Amino acid sequence: MKYKKIANTDLNVSNVIMGNMRLTQLALPDAEKLIRTAIDEGINFFDHADIYGKGRCEEIFSEAIHMSPAIREKMVLQSKCGIISPEGYFDFSKEHIMESVNGILKRLRTDYLDILLLHRPDPLMEPVEVAEAFEELHTSGKVRYFGVSNHNPMQIELLQKYIPYKLVVNQLQLSITHTPMIDSGITLNMTNDQAVNRDSSVLEYCRLHDITIQAWSPFQHGFFEGTFLGDLKRFPELNQTIDRIAEKYGVTNTAIATAWITRHPANIQVVLGTTNPERMKEACNGAKITLTREEWYQLYKAAGNIVP
Ligand SMILES: NC(=O)c1ccc[n+]([C@@H]2O[C@H](COP(=O)([O-])OP(=O)(O)OC[C@H]3O[C@@H](n4cnc5c(N)ncnc54)[C@H](OP(=O)(O)O)[C@@H]3O)[C@@H](O)[C@H]2O)c1
């Protein structure tokens, strides 16, 4: 496992993160096995959100790991707030942020979060209120560092104008089949759909400002439309290319899909959503591989993208 320091923090974390969104699919002993596999593979970073399983995923996690202060100290815990589900709206009010964090800490059975992310931008947010909430959370010791998820550069700038703490993470959707943050830069000023800048150059912005990018849904295409791995009907050329490269390295397709993300020089972290311990091991193996430049481009093109 490779580790990196998250810029502007003292956190030294694995470049593969265990995502806990799907934990309700597992019985408790299976959840224990999955988390044990993650730890054995060297993963020390765990991603949560208050809405995963309506809070149940955080509870299952702390139950499965038999959370205690000694265990807590060995891991980096991140969670997110700001989505109101199932009603379907966003809430960055101070009241909601405070209430959400208190619930997260209770469910995770810990006194503090290492990182709190604002889950999805709330157009009705008052940055001053967010700043007040962050100030209270930080001074009370409940949250050490702050970040965002699914935010564009100007939304980050707006928050950062009021928040005295550096936002250290932006969690964004990225897989070989979901690459808007890369596409527009490659096809700059062209008139095809790939050239549309959908995120105000968020990749370059995060690199410029030392904000760590975390890739969510690394094996999914579309918005939770299923995995592209092994989907020969929709992604025949991509799977052929993945399988050829996997054979060269003696690994599985999951490993290559992971390696494609970690090959990027922005040190992007991969947030794994698998509930399968074997697949988790395969992905961790992939994070150790450095694809050649040519292989990285071959995979990008095989997903249907143009390299002009
Ligand atoms: N910030 C955000 O807005 C946001 C949004 C979504 C997710 N997240 C975070 O990102 C994490 C990962 O998201 P995700 O779960 O969507 O990512 P993912 O790892 O791309 O997808 C996992 C799902 O794909 C299946 N899968 C993976 N490889 C497969 C294969 N080769 N064949 C068949 N099925 C395969 C897994 O099944 P198995 O379980 O059987 O392996 C699982 O159902 C979440 O846990 C959460 O922490 C964040």
mmCIF file of C-alpha atoms and ligand atoms in Angstrom:
data_model
loop_
_atom_site.group_PDB
_atom_site.id
_atom_site.type_symbol
_atom_site.label_atom_id
_atom_site.label_comp_id
_atom_site.label_asym_id
_atom_site.label_seq_id
_atom_site.Cartn_x
_atom_site.Cartn_y
_atom_site.Cartn_z
ATOM 1 C CA MET A 1 0.000 0.000 0.000
ATOM 2 C CA LYS A 2 1.210 3.491 -0.802
ATOM 3 C CA TYR A 3 0.637 6.237 1.726
ATOM 4 C CA LYS A 4 0.573 9.983 1.316
ATOM 5 C CA LYS A 5 0.202 12.968 3.564
ATOM 6 C CA ILE A 6 -2.927 14.973 2.924
ATOM 7 C CA ALA A 7 -1.598 18.465 2.270
ATOM 8 C CA ASN A 8 -2.139 20.956 5.085
ATOM 9 C CA THR A 9 -2.855 18.185 7.623
ATOM 10 C CA ASP A 10 -0.806 15.756 9.712
ATOM 11 C CA LEU A 11 -2.734 12.793 8.250
ATOM 12 C CA ASN A 12 -0.692 10.074 6.562
ATOM 13 C CA VAL A 13 -3.234 7.976 4.663
ATOM 14 C CA SER A 14 -3.465 5.004 2.307
ATOM 15 C CA ASN A 15 -4.121 5.974 -1.328
ATOM 16 C CA VAL A 16 -7.034 3.526 -1.263
ATOM 17 C CA ILE A 17 -9.958 4.387 1.030
ATOM 18 C CA MET A 18 -12.668 2.019 2.190
ATOM 19 C CA GLY A 19 -16.062 3.519 1.313
ATOM 20 C CA ASN A 20 -18.863 2.390 3.604
ATOM 21 C CA MET A 21 -21.944 3.368 1.590
ATOM 22 C CA ARG A 22 -22.991 -0.215 0.848
ATOM 23 C CA LEU A 23 -22.353 -1.708 4.295
ATOM 24 C CA THR A 24 -26.053 -2.400 4.941
ATOM 25 C CA GLN A 25 -25.841 -5.113 2.263
ATOM 26 C CA LEU A 26 -23.735 -7.205 4.654
ATOM 27 C CA ALA A 27 -24.517 -9.212 7.761
ATOM 28 C CA LEU A 28 -22.356 -8.150 10.711
ATOM 29 C CA PRO A 29 -19.792 -11.014 10.435
ATOM 30 C CA ASP A 30 -19.321 -10.217 6.726
ATOM 31 C CA ALA A 31 -18.872 -6.533 7.508
ATOM 32 C CA GLU A 32 -16.240 -7.532 10.072
ATOM 33 C CA LYS A 33 -14.450 -9.632 7.480
ATOM 34 C CA LEU A 34 -14.506 -6.812 4.928
ATOM 35 C CA ILE A 35 -13.107 -4.251 7.364
ATOM 36 C CA ARG A 36 -10.484 -6.743 8.570
ATOM 37 C CA THR A 37 -9.414 -7.310 4.949
ATOM 38 C CA ALA A 38 -9.146 -3.569 4.418
ATOM 39 C CA ILE A 39 -6.918 -3.180 7.480
ATOM 40 C CA ASP A 40 -4.803 -6.223 6.529
ATOM 41 C CA GLU A 41 -4.276 -4.678 3.076
ATOM 42 C CA GLY A 42 -2.976 -1.505 4.718
ATOM 43 C CA ILE A 43 -6.067 0.707 4.389
ATOM 44 C CA ASN A 44 -6.183 3.200 7.271
ATOM 45 C CA PHE A 45 -8.744 5.625 5.841
ATOM 46 C CA PHE A 46 -12.520 5.091 6.051
ATOM 47 C CA ASP A 47 -15.166 7.170 4.274
ATOM 48 C CA HIS A 48 -18.698 7.605 5.624
ATOM 49 C CA ALA A 49 -21.701 9.907 5.281
ATOM 50 C CA ASP A 50 -24.565 10.592 7.646
ATOM 51 C CA ILE A 51 -27.029 9.418 4.984
ATOM 52 C CA TYR A 52 -25.467 6.045 4.130
ATOM 53 C CA GLY A 53 -28.095 3.501 5.105
ATOM 54 C CA LYS A 54 -29.840 6.387 6.943
ATOM 55 C CA GLY A 55 -26.947 6.330 9.434
ATOM 56 C CA ARG A 56 -26.948 2.552 9.763
ATOM 57 C CA CYS A 57 -23.668 2.172 7.806
ATOM 58 C CA GLU A 58 -21.799 4.193 10.432
ATOM 59 C CA GLU A 59 -23.353 2.062 13.175
ATOM 60 C CA ILE A 60 -22.488 -1.210 11.426
ATOM 61 C CA PHE A 61 -18.915 0.030 10.970
ATOM 62 C CA SER A 62 -18.383 0.813 14.654
ATOM 63 C CA GLU A 63 -20.093 -2.419 15.709
ATOM 64 C CA ALA A 64 -18.096 -4.522 13.264
ATOM 65 C CA ILE A 65 -14.762 -3.006 14.246
ATOM 66 C CA HIS A 66 -15.597 -3.159 17.993
ATOM 67 C CA MET A 67 -14.760 0.511 18.253
ATOM 68 C CA SER A 68 -12.650 1.532 21.239
ATOM 69 C CA PRO A 69 -10.321 4.495 21.841
ATOM 70 C CA ALA A 70 -7.298 2.288 21.017
ATOM 71 C CA ILE A 71 -8.790 1.137 17.700
ATOM 72 C CA ARG A 72 -10.003 4.648 16.894
ATOM 73 C CA GLU A 73 -6.498 6.095 17.204
ATOM 74 C CA LYS A 74 -5.179 3.784 14.484
ATOM 75 C CA MET A 75 -7.547 4.986 11.771
ATOM 76 C CA VAL A 76 -8.510 8.103 9.869
ATOM 77 C CA LEU A 77 -12.275 8.654 9.878
ATOM 78 C CA GLN A 78 -14.060 10.899 7.424
ATOM 79 C CA SER A 79 -17.779 11.540 7.131
ATOM 80 C CA LYS A 80 -20.070 13.924 5.244
ATOM 81 C CA CYS A 81 -23.126 16.012 5.939
ATOM 82 C CA GLY A 82 -25.486 18.324 4.085
ATOM 83 C CA ILE A 83 -27.834 15.992 2.191
ATOM 84 C CA ILE A 84 -31.344 15.608 3.528
ATOM 85 C CA SER A 85 -32.556 12.207 2.453
ATOM 86 C CA PRO A 86 -35.002 10.790 1.425
ATOM 87 C CA GLU A 87 -36.703 14.206 1.133
ATOM 88 C CA GLY A 88 -34.068 15.181 -1.448
ATOM 89 C CA TYR A 89 -32.568 18.580 -0.699
ATOM 90 C CA PHE A 90 -29.403 20.086 0.744
ATOM 91 C CA ASP A 91 -28.890 21.893 4.046
ATOM 92 C CA PHE A 92 -25.679 23.695 5.012
ATOM 93 C CA SER A 93 -27.302 25.610 7.869
ATOM 94 C CA LYS A 94 -25.286 25.788 11.074
ATOM 95 C CA GLU A 95 -28.043 23.976 12.928
ATOM 96 C CA HIS A 96 -28.040 21.064 10.502
ATOM 97 C CA ILE A 97 -24.236 20.741 10.341
ATOM 98 C CA MET A 98 -23.939 20.684 14.150
ATOM 99 C CA GLU A 99 -26.763 18.194 14.553
ATOM 100 C CA SER A 100 -25.411 15.980 11.799
ATOM 101 C CA VAL A 101 -21.895 15.817 13.289
ATOM 102 C CA ASN A 102 -23.266 14.950 16.726
ATOM 103 C CA GLY A 103 -25.181 12.052 15.142
ATOM 104 C CA ILE A 104 -22.119 10.871 13.193
ATOM 105 C CA LEU A 105 -19.921 10.849 16.308
ATOM 106 C CA LYS A 106 -22.514 8.916 18.254
ATOM 107 C CA ARG A 107 -22.958 6.299 15.531
ATOM 108 C CA LEU A 108 -19.228 5.912 14.933
ATOM 109 C CA ARG A 109 -18.663 5.777 18.720
ATOM 110 C CA THR A 110 -15.900 8.350 18.635
ATOM 111 C CA ASP A 111 -15.244 11.813 20.075
ATOM 112 C CA TYR A 112 -13.886 13.280 16.865
ATOM 113 C CA LEU A 113 -13.796 13.063 13.088
ATOM 114 C CA ASP A 114 -10.525 13.513 11.261
ATOM 115 C CA ILE A 115 -12.237 15.090 8.261
ATOM 116 C CA LEU A 116 -15.763 16.399 7.717
ATOM 117 C CA LEU A 117 -16.904 16.958 4.112
ATOM 118 C CA LEU A 118 -19.826 19.032 2.887
ATOM 119 C CA HIS A 119 -21.516 16.406 0.719
ATOM 120 C CA ARG A 120 -23.106 18.324 -2.189
ATOM 121 C CA PRO A 121 -23.252 22.091 -2.765
ATOM 122 C CA ASP A 122 -26.280 23.791 -1.206
ATOM 123 C CA PRO A 123 -27.284 26.809 -3.344
ATOM 124 C CA LEU A 124 -29.025 28.271 -0.276
ATOM 125 C CA MET A 125 -25.919 28.131 1.875
ATOM 126 C CA GLU A 126 -24.808 31.145 3.907
ATOM 127 C CA PRO A 127 -21.011 30.797 4.079
ATOM 128 C CA VAL A 128 -20.907 32.744 7.352
ATOM 129 C CA GLU A 129 -23.104 30.098 8.958
ATOM 130 C CA VAL A 130 -20.899 27.283 7.657
ATOM 131 C CA ALA A 131 -17.882 29.152 9.056
ATOM 132 C CA GLU A 132 -19.538 29.458 12.464
ATOM 133 C CA ALA A 133 -20.369 25.759 12.505
ATOM 134 C CA PHE A 134 -16.819 24.791 11.508
ATOM 135 C CA GLU A 135 -15.355 27.100 14.147
ATOM 136 C CA GLU A 136 -17.427 25.487 16.896
ATOM 137 C CA LEU A 137 -16.708 21.976 15.665
ATOM 138 C CA HIS A 138 -12.994 22.647 15.520
ATOM 139 C CA THR A 139 -12.620 24.447 18.826
ATOM 140 C CA SER A 140 -14.666 21.788 20.616
ATOM 141 C CA GLY A 141 -12.343 19.134 19.173
ATOM 142 C CA LYS A 142 -15.128 17.354 17.276
ATOM 143 C CA VAL A 143 -13.624 17.830 13.806
ATOM 144 C CA ARG A 144 -9.932 18.176 12.999
ATOM 145 C CA TYR A 145 -10.048 19.097 9.278
ATOM 146 C CA PHE A 146 -12.661 20.109 6.720
ATOM 147 C CA GLY A 147 -13.277 19.466 3.037
ATOM 148 C CA VAL A 148 -15.972 19.263 0.400
ATOM 149 C CA SER A 149 -17.437 16.823 -2.069
ATOM 150 C CA ASN A 150 -18.801 17.506 -5.564
ATOM 151 C CA HIS A 151 -17.815 21.185 -5.355
ATOM 152 C CA ASN A 152 -16.505 23.323 -8.216
ATOM 153 C CA PRO A 153 -13.652 25.843 -7.823
ATOM 154 C CA MET A 154 -15.820 28.926 -7.324
ATOM 155 C CA GLN A 155 -17.946 27.181 -4.717
ATOM 156 C CA ILE A 156 -14.744 26.327 -2.869
ATOM 157 C CA GLU A 157 -13.482 29.921 -3.215
ATOM 158 C CA LEU A 158 -16.738 31.225 -1.809
ATOM 159 C CA LEU A 159 -16.538 28.965 1.236
ATOM 160 C CA GLN A 160 -12.856 29.650 1.673
ATOM 161 C CA LYS A 161 -13.468 33.418 1.822
ATOM 162 C CA TYR A 162 -15.271 32.904 5.150
ATOM 163 C CA ILE A 163 -13.800 29.713 6.580
ATOM 164 C CA PRO A 164 -10.496 30.184 8.415
ATOM 165 C CA TYR A 165 -9.501 26.532 7.871
ATOM 166 C CA LYS A 166 -8.030 25.288 4.610
ATOM 167 C CA LEU A 167 -10.396 22.904 2.804
ATOM 168 C CA VAL A 168 -8.196 19.854 2.325
ATOM 169 C CA VAL A 169 -10.291 17.354 0.300
ATOM 170 C CA ASN A 170 -12.692 17.431 -2.652
ATOM 171 C CA GLN A 171 -14.405 14.069 -3.240
ATOM 172 C CA LEU A 172 -15.527 13.775 -6.885
ATOM 173 C CA GLN A 173 -16.919 11.100 -9.191
ATOM 174 C CA LEU A 174 -14.150 9.579 -11.313
ATOM 175 C CA SER A 175 -13.717 6.258 -13.139
ATOM 176 C CA ILE A 176 -12.356 5.294 -16.563
ATOM 177 C CA THR A 177 -15.901 5.740 -17.882
ATOM 178 C CA HIS A 178 -16.637 8.965 -15.995
ATOM 179 C CA THR A 179 -13.920 11.504 -16.790
ATOM 180 C CA PRO A 180 -15.358 15.029 -17.233
ATOM 181 C CA MET A 181 -12.567 16.458 -15.064
ATOM 182 C CA ILE A 182 -10.028 15.168 -17.610
ATOM 183 C CA ASP A 183 -11.972 15.412 -20.904
ATOM 184 C CA SER A 184 -12.243 19.145 -21.400
ATOM 185 C CA GLY A 185 -8.546 19.698 -20.777
ATOM 186 C CA ILE A 186 -7.586 17.153 -23.430
ATOM 187 C CA THR A 187 -9.944 18.544 -26.081
ATOM 188 C CA LEU A 188 -9.548 22.222 -25.259
ATOM 189 C CA ASN A 189 -11.350 24.579 -27.609
ATOM 190 C CA MET A 190 -12.773 21.797 -29.759
ATOM 191 C CA THR A 191 -16.458 21.744 -30.670
ATOM 192 C CA ASN A 192 -17.310 18.178 -29.624
ATOM 193 C CA ASP A 193 -19.176 17.248 -26.451
ATOM 194 C CA GLN A 194 -16.012 16.026 -24.743
ATOM 195 C CA ALA A 195 -14.620 19.578 -24.789
ATOM 196 C CA VAL A 196 -17.410 20.986 -22.623
ATOM 197 C CA ASN A 197 -15.926 22.205 -19.365
ATOM 198 C CA ARG A 198 -18.474 20.878 -16.891
ATOM 199 C CA ASP A 199 -16.657 21.556 -13.642
ATOM 200 C CA SER A 200 -14.675 24.808 -14.129
ATOM 201 C CA SER A 201 -11.394 22.854 -14.313
ATOM 202 C CA VAL A 202 -11.781 21.363 -10.854
ATOM 203 C CA LEU A 203 -8.873 18.959 -11.316
ATOM 204 C CA GLU A 204 -6.360 21.700 -12.060
ATOM 205 C CA TYR A 205 -7.848 23.935 -9.362
ATOM 206 C CA CYS A 206 -7.459 21.246 -6.699
ATOM 207 C CA ARG A 207 -3.875 20.586 -7.747
ATOM 208 C CA LEU A 208 -3.061 24.291 -7.664
ATOM 209 C CA HIS A 209 -4.534 24.649 -4.169
ATOM 210 C CA ASP A 210 -3.189 21.397 -2.697
ATOM 211 C CA ILE A 211 -6.666 19.950 -2.258
ATOM 212 C CA THR A 212 -6.620 16.140 -2.292
ATOM 213 C CA ILE A 213 -9.056 14.627 -4.782
ATOM 214 C CA GLN A 214 -10.839 11.427 -3.785
ATOM 215 C CA ALA A 215 -12.481 9.412 -6.593
ATOM 216 C CA TRP A 216 -15.912 8.019 -5.715
ATOM 217 C CA SER A 217 -17.583 5.183 -7.667
ATOM 218 C CA PRO A 218 -14.290 4.111 -9.273
ATOM 219 C CA PHE A 219 -15.881 1.092 -11.036
ATOM 220 C CA GLN A 220 -19.272 2.563 -11.938
ATOM 221 C CA HIS A 221 -20.455 4.224 -15.104
ATOM 222 C CA GLY A 222 -23.104 6.943 -15.201
ATOM 223 C CA PHE A 223 -24.846 7.791 -11.969
ATOM 224 C CA PHE A 224 -24.889 4.349 -10.277
ATOM 225 C CA GLU A 225 -25.746 2.561 -13.557
ATOM 226 C CA GLY A 226 -23.627 -0.441 -12.661
ATOM 227 C CA THR A 227 -20.031 -1.430 -13.110
ATOM 228 C CA PHE A 228 -18.313 -1.232 -16.490
ATOM 229 C CA LEU A 229 -16.029 -4.096 -15.472
ATOM 230 C CA GLY A 230 -17.039 -7.190 -17.412
ATOM 231 C CA ASP A 231 -19.885 -5.326 -19.150
ATOM 232 C CA LEU A 232 -19.042 -6.521 -22.656
ATOM 233 C CA LYS A 233 -22.324 -5.330 -24.082
ATOM 234 C CA ARG A 234 -21.775 -1.660 -23.313
ATOM 235 C CA PHE A 235 -17.978 -1.508 -23.036
ATOM 236 C CA PRO A 236 -16.488 -4.222 -25.266
ATOM 237 C CA GLU A 237 -13.350 -2.351 -26.336
ATOM 238 C CA LEU A 238 -12.644 -1.044 -22.841
ATOM 239 C CA ASN A 239 -12.937 -4.501 -21.271
ATOM 240 C CA GLN A 240 -10.725 -5.999 -23.961
ATOM 241 C CA THR A 241 -8.066 -3.369 -23.255
ATOM 242 C CA ILE A 242 -8.386 -3.754 -19.487
ATOM 243 C CA ASP A 243 -8.080 -7.550 -19.756
ATOM 244 C CA ARG A 244 -5.009 -7.311 -22.014
ATOM 245 C CA ILE A 245 -3.228 -4.972 -19.602
ATOM 246 C CA ALA A 246 -4.365 -7.041 -16.594
ATOM 247 C CA GLU A 247 -2.769 -10.106 -18.159
ATOM 248 C CA LYS A 248 0.517 -8.264 -18.649
ATOM 249 C CA TYR A 249 0.680 -7.356 -14.938
ATOM 250 C CA GLY A 250 -0.793 -10.654 -13.758
ATOM 251 C CA VAL A 251 -3.693 -8.935 -11.979
ATOM 252 C CA THR A 252 -7.491 -8.646 -12.360
ATOM 253 C CA ASN A 253 -9.602 -6.072 -14.182
ATOM 254 C CA THR A 254 -10.451 -4.444 -10.828
ATOM 255 C CA ALA A 255 -6.752 -3.804 -10.234
ATOM 256 C CA ILE A 256 -6.322 -2.117 -13.611
ATOM 257 C CA ALA A 257 -9.389 0.104 -13.106
ATOM 258 C CA THR A 258 -7.841 1.187 -9.794
ATOM 259 C CA ALA A 259 -4.373 1.670 -11.278
ATOM 260 C CA TRP A 260 -5.832 3.930 -13.970
ATOM 261 C CA ILE A 261 -6.912 6.387 -11.256
ATOM 262 C CA THR A 262 -3.812 6.168 -9.067
ATOM 263 C CA ARG A 263 -1.558 6.667 -12.145
ATOM 264 C CA HIS A 264 -2.677 10.293 -12.301
ATOM 265 C CA PRO A 265 0.021 12.588 -10.895
ATOM 266 C CA ALA A 266 -2.530 14.475 -8.754
ATOM 267 C CA ASN A 267 -2.207 11.614 -6.202
ATOM 268 C CA ILE A 268 -5.931 10.921 -6.431
ATOM 269 C CA GLN A 269 -7.253 8.560 -3.754
ATOM 270 C CA VAL A 270 -9.647 5.767 -4.735
ATOM 271 C CA VAL A 271 -12.779 5.337 -2.601
ATOM 272 C CA LEU A 272 -13.709 1.653 -2.919
ATOM 273 C CA GLY A 273 -17.345 0.655 -2.573
ATOM 274 C CA THR A 274 -16.994 -3.096 -2.881
ATOM 275 C CA THR A 275 -18.553 -5.394 -0.299
ATOM 276 C CA ASN A 276 -16.402 -8.269 -1.499
ATOM 277 C CA PRO A 277 -13.089 -8.849 0.355
ATOM 278 C CA GLU A 278 -11.418 -10.475 -2.681
ATOM 279 C CA ARG A 279 -12.287 -7.507 -4.863
ATOM 280 C CA MET A 280 -10.956 -5.202 -2.202
ATOM 281 C CA LYS A 281 -7.623 -7.064 -2.222
ATOM 282 C CA GLU A 282 -7.505 -6.878 -6.030
ATOM 283 C CA ALA A 283 -8.082 -3.126 -5.962
ATOM 284 C CA CYS A 284 -5.351 -2.661 -3.348
ATOM 285 C CA ASN A 285 -3.017 -4.650 -5.601
ATOM 286 C CA GLY A 286 -3.876 -2.334 -8.470
ATOM 287 C CA ALA A 287 -2.933 0.721 -6.443
ATOM 288 C CA LYS A 288 0.643 -0.626 -6.307
ATOM 289 C CA ILE A 289 0.965 -0.762 -10.120
ATOM 290 C CA THR A 290 2.234 2.183 -12.140
ATOM 291 C CA LEU A 291 0.708 1.960 -15.620
ATOM 292 C CA THR A 292 2.809 3.258 -18.485
ATOM 293 C CA ARG A 293 1.767 6.540 -20.037
ATOM 294 C CA GLU A 294 0.734 4.641 -23.198
ATOM 295 C CA GLU A 295 -1.429 2.187 -21.237
ATOM 296 C CA TRP A 296 -3.171 5.010 -19.391
ATOM 297 C CA TYR A 297 -4.069 6.656 -22.720
ATOM 298 C CA GLN A 298 -5.088 3.345 -24.300
ATOM 299 C CA LEU A 299 -7.618 2.817 -21.516
ATOM 300 C CA TYR A 300 -8.898 6.383 -21.787
ATOM 301 C CA LYS A 301 -9.429 5.990 -25.540
ATOM 302 C CA ALA A 302 -10.965 2.518 -25.209
ATOM 303 C CA ALA A 303 -13.652 4.105 -23.004
ATOM 304 C CA GLY A 304 -14.715 6.073 -26.091
ATOM 305 C CA ASN A 305 -12.785 9.287 -25.597
ATOM 306 C CA ILE A 306 -10.909 11.256 -28.231
ATOM 307 C CA VAL A 307 -7.242 12.078 -27.905
ATOM 308 C CA PRO A 308 -6.829 14.616 -30.717
HETATM 309 N N1 LIG B 1 -19.217 11.936 -2.345
HETATM 310 C C1 LIG B 1 -20.218 11.389 -2.991
HETATM 311 O O1 LIG B 1 -21.123 12.068 -3.502
HETATM 312 C C2 LIG B 1 -20.255 9.902 -3.100
HETATM 313 C C3 LIG B 1 -21.204 9.275 -3.931
HETATM 314 C C4 LIG B 1 -21.181 7.875 -4.000
HETATM 315 C C5 LIG B 1 -20.247 7.143 -3.283
HETATM 316 N N2 LIG B 1 -19.341 7.788 -2.474
HETATM 317 C C6 LIG B 1 -18.309 7.034 -1.726
HETATM 318 O O2 LIG B 1 -17.594 6.247 -2.652
HETATM 319 C C7 LIG B 1 -17.620 4.883 -2.253
HETATM 320 C C8 LIG B 1 -17.615 4.014 -3.469
HETATM 321 O O3 LIG B 1 -18.789 4.205 -4.253
HETATM 322 P P1 LIG B 1 -19.427 2.992 -5.055
HETATM 323 O O4 LIG B 1 -19.786 1.917 -4.135
HETATM 324 O O5 LIG B 1 -20.472 3.549 -5.942
HETATM 325 O O6 LIG B 1 -18.140 2.582 -5.915
HETATM 326 P P2 LIG B 1 -17.640 1.330 -6.735
HETATM 327 O O7 LIG B 1 -16.539 0.709 -5.974
HETATM 328 O O8 LIG B 1 -17.344 1.847 -8.096
HETATM 329 O O9 LIG B 1 -18.869 0.361 -6.854
HETATM 330 C C9 LIG B 1 -19.086 -0.703 -5.976
HETATM 331 C C10 LIG B 1 -20.186 -1.561 -6.521
HETATM 332 O O10 LIG B 1 -19.778 -2.088 -7.776
HETATM 333 C C11 LIG B 1 -19.789 -3.504 -7.713
HETATM 334 N N3 LIG B 1 -18.636 -4.009 -8.452
HETATM 335 C C12 LIG B 1 -17.380 -3.520 -8.456
HETATM 336 N N4 LIG B 1 -16.611 -4.236 -9.283
HETATM 337 C C13 LIG B 1 -17.392 -5.194 -9.804
HETATM 338 C C14 LIG B 1 -17.180 -6.228 -10.729
HETATM 339 N N5 LIG B 1 -15.987 -6.436 -11.278
HETATM 340 N N6 LIG B 1 -18.221 -7.030 -11.055
HETATM 341 C C15 LIG B 1 -19.428 -6.842 -10.490
HETATM 342 N N7 LIG B 1 -19.699 -5.859 -9.591
HETATM 343 C C16 LIG B 1 -18.679 -5.046 -9.260
HETATM 344 C C17 LIG B 1 -19.654 -3.843 -6.247
HETATM 345 O O11 LIG B 1 -20.182 -5.128 -6.024
HETATM 346 P P3 LIG B 1 -19.512 -6.022 -4.846
HETATM 347 O O12 LIG B 1 -19.915 -5.351 -3.594
HETATM 348 O O13 LIG B 1 -20.144 -7.340 -5.047
HETATM 349 O O14 LIG B 1 -18.042 -6.019 -5.076
HETATM 350 C C18 LIG B 1 -20.497 -2.726 -5.621
HETATM 351 O O15 LIG B 1 -21.873 -3.034 -5.707
HETATM 352 C C19 LIG B 1 -18.866 4.764 -1.370
HETATM 353 O O16 LIG B 1 -18.769 3.689 -0.451
HETATM 354 C C20 LIG B 1 -18.854 6.087 -0.662
HETATM 355 O O17 LIG B 1 -17.959 6.033 0.420
HETATM 356 C C21 LIG B 1 -19.332 9.143 -2.390
#
